[in-house]
Short mmCIF file of C-alpha atoms in Angstrom, two decimals:
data_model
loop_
_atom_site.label_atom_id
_atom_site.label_comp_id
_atom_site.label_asym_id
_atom_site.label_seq_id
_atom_site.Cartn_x
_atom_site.Cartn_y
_atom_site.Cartn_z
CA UNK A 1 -2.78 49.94 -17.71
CA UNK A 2 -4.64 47.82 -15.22
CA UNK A 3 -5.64 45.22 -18.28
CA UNK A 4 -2.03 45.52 -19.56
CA UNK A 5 -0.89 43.73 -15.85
CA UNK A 6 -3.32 41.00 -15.87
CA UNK A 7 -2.42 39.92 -19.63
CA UNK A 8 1.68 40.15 -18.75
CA UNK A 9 1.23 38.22 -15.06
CA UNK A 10 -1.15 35.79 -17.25
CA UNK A 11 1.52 34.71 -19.88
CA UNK A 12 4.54 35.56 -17.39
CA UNK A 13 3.67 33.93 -14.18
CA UNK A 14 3.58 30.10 -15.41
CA UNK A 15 7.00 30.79 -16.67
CA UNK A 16 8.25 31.52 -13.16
CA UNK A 17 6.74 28.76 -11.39
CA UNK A 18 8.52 26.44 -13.06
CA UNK A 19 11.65 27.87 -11.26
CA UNK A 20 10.16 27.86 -8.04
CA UNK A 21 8.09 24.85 -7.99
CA UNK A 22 9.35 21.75 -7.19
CA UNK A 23 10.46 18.85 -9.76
CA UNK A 24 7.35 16.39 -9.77
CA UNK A 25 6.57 13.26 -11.47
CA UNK A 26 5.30 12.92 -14.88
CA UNK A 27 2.06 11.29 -15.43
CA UNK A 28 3.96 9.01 -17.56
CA UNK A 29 2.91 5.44 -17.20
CA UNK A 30 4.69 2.18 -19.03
CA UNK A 31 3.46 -1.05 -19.34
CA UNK A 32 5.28 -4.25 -19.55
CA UNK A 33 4.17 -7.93 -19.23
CA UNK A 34 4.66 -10.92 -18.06
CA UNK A 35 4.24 -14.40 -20.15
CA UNK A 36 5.25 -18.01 -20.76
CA UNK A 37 7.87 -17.05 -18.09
CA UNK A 38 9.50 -14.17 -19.31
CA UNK A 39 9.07 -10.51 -19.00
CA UNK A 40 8.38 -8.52 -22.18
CA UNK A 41 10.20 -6.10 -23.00
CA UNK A 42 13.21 -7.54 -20.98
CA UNK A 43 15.26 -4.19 -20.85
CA UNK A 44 12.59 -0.82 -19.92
CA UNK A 45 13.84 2.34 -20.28
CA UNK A 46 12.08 5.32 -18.66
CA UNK A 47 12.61 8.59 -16.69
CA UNK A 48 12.34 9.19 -12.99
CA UNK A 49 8.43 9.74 -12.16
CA UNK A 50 7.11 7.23 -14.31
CA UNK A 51 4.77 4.54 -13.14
CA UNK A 52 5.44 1.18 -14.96
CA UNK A 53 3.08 -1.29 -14.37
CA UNK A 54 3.52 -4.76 -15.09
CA UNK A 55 0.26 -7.45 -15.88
CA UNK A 56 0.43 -11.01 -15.75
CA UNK A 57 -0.56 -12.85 -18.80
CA UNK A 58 0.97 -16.03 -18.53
CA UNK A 59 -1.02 -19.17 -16.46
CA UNK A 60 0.84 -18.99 -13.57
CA UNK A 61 1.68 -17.03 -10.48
CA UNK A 62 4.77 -14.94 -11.02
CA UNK A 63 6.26 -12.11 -8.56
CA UNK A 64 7.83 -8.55 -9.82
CA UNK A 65 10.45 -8.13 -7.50
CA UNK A 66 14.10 -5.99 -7.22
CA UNK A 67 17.00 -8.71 -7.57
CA UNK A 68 17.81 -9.80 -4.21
CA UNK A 69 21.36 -9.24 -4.80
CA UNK A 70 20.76 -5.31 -5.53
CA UNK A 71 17.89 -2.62 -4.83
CA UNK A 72 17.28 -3.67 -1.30
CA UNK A 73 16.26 -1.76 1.62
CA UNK A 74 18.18 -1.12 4.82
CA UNK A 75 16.69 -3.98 6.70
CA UNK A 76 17.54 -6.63 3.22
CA UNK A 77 14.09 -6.62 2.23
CA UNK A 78 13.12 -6.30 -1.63
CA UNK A 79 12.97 -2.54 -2.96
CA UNK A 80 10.61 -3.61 -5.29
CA UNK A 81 8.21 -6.60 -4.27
CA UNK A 82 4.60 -7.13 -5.99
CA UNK A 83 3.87 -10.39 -3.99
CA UNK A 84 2.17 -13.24 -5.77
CA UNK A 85 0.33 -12.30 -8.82
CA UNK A 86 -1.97 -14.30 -10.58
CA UNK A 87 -2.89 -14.86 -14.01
CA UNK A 88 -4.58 -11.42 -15.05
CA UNK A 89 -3.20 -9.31 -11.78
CA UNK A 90 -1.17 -6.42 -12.36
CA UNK A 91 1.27 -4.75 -10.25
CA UNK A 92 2.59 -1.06 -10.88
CA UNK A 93 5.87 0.83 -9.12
CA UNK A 94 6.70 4.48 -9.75
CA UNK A 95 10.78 5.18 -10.00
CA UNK A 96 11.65 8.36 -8.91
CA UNK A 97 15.34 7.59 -8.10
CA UNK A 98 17.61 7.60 -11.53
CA UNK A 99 19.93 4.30 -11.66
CA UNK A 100 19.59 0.58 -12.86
CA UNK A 101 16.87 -1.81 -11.28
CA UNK A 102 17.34 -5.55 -11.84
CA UNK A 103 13.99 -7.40 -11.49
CA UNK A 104 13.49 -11.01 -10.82
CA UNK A 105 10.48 -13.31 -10.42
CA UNK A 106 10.66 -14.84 -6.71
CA UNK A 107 9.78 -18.29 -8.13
CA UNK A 108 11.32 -18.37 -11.22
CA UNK A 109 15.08 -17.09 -10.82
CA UNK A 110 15.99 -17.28 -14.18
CA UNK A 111 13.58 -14.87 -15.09
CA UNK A 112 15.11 -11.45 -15.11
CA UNK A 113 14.37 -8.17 -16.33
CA UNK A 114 16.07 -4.66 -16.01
CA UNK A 115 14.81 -1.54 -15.83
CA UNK A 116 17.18 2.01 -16.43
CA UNK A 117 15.57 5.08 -15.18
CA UNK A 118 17.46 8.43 -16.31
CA UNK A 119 16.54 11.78 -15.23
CA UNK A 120 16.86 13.89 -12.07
CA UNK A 121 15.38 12.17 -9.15
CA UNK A 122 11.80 13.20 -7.79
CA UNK A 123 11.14 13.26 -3.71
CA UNK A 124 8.24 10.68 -3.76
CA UNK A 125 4.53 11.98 -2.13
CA UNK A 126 4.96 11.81 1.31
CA UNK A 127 3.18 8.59 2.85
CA UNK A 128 -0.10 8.89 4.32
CA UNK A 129 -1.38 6.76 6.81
CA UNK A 130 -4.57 6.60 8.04
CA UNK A 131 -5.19 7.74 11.17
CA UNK A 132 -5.18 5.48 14.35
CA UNK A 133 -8.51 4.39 16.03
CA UNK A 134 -8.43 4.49 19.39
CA UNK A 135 -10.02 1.12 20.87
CA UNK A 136 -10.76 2.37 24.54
CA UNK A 137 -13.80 3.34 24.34
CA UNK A 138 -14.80 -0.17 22.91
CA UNK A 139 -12.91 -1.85 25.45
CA UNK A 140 -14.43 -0.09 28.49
CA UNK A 141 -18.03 -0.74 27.01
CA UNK A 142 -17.06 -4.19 26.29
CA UNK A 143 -15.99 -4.48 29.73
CA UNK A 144 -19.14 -2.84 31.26
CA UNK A 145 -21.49 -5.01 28.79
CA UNK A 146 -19.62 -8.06 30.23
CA UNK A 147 -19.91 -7.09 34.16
CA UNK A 148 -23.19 -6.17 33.79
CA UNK A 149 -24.16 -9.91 32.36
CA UNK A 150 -22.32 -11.61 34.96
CA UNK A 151 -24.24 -9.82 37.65
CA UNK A 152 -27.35 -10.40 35.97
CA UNK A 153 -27.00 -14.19 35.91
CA UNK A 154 -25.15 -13.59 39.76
CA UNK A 155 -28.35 -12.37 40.78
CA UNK A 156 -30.85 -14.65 38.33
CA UNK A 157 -29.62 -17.67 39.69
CA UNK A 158 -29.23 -16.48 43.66
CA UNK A 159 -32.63 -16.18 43.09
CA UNK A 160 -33.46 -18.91 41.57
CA UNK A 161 -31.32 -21.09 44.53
CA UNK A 162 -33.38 -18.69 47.45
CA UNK A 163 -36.77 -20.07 45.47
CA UNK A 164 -35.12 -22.98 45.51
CA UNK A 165 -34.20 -23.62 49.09
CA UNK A 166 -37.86 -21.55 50.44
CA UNK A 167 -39.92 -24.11 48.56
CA UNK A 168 -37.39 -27.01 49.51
CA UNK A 169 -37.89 -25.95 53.14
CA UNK A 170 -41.66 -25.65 53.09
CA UNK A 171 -42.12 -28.95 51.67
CA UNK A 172 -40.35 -30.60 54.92
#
């Protein structure tokens, strides 16, 4: 009877977690590329959760970013925005909202690309940062380090200017 529970919560349970897990991202990846000023394919078509990564294979620097018209954040900045890329880079974005993405290279305007993402969107991973380092520490050492220098050469050259003015003073 026991066996006979195992086997059914073996076969059953995945079944059930689907339900009650979640909708994550596929492991799906695309790639597109970039050459003699064009992107190839110009229309992608995937679903929400999959990571498309573009590669540069033309001889100049070229930029993957959202149309500055559409797909920008609250503040007006680029939604998507690779930076310069250079002959050979790649630069990769997962989509896990559903809806219509213009692309456009930042300097080359006339080159365009779209990508359509269908499917149910996906709550992206939540963004890690890592943690803070706190600097005191360094700063009061650095601080001691210093005063204790300064008094050294204080008390190097009072010294030196009491040798000084004893041997100055004999001599007379």
């Amino acid at each position: 009877m026991v066996s006979a529970l195992i086997l059914v919560s073996v076969f059953v349970s995945p079944l059930f977690d689907s339900f009650l897990m979640p909708a994550r991202a596929s492991n799906s990846s695309y790639s597109a590329i970039i050459i003699d000023f064009a992107y190839q394919p110009l229309r992608i078509n995937v679903t929400t959760g999959t990571e498309v990564i573009w590669t540069n294979n033309g001889n100049t620097q070229h930029t993957v970013t959202s149309s500055p018209q559409t797909n920008t954040t609250q503040r007006g900045t680029p939604l998507i925005s690779s930076g310069p890329l250079n002959p050979g880079q790649n630069f990769s974005y997962v989509f896990y909202e559903h809806g219509v993405y213009p692309i456009q290279c930042g300097f080359h305007p006339t080159m365009n690309s779209l990508v359509n993402v269908t499917g149910s969107d996906l709550q992206p991973p939540p963004v890690t940062t890592p943690p803070s380092v706190d600097y005191t520490p360094y700063v009061i050492g650095g601080t001691i380090a210093g005063a204790v220098v300064v008094a050294s050469i204080a008390l190097f050259v009072r010294r030196r200017t009491k040798k000084l003015g004893a041997s100055g003073s004999a001599s007379q």
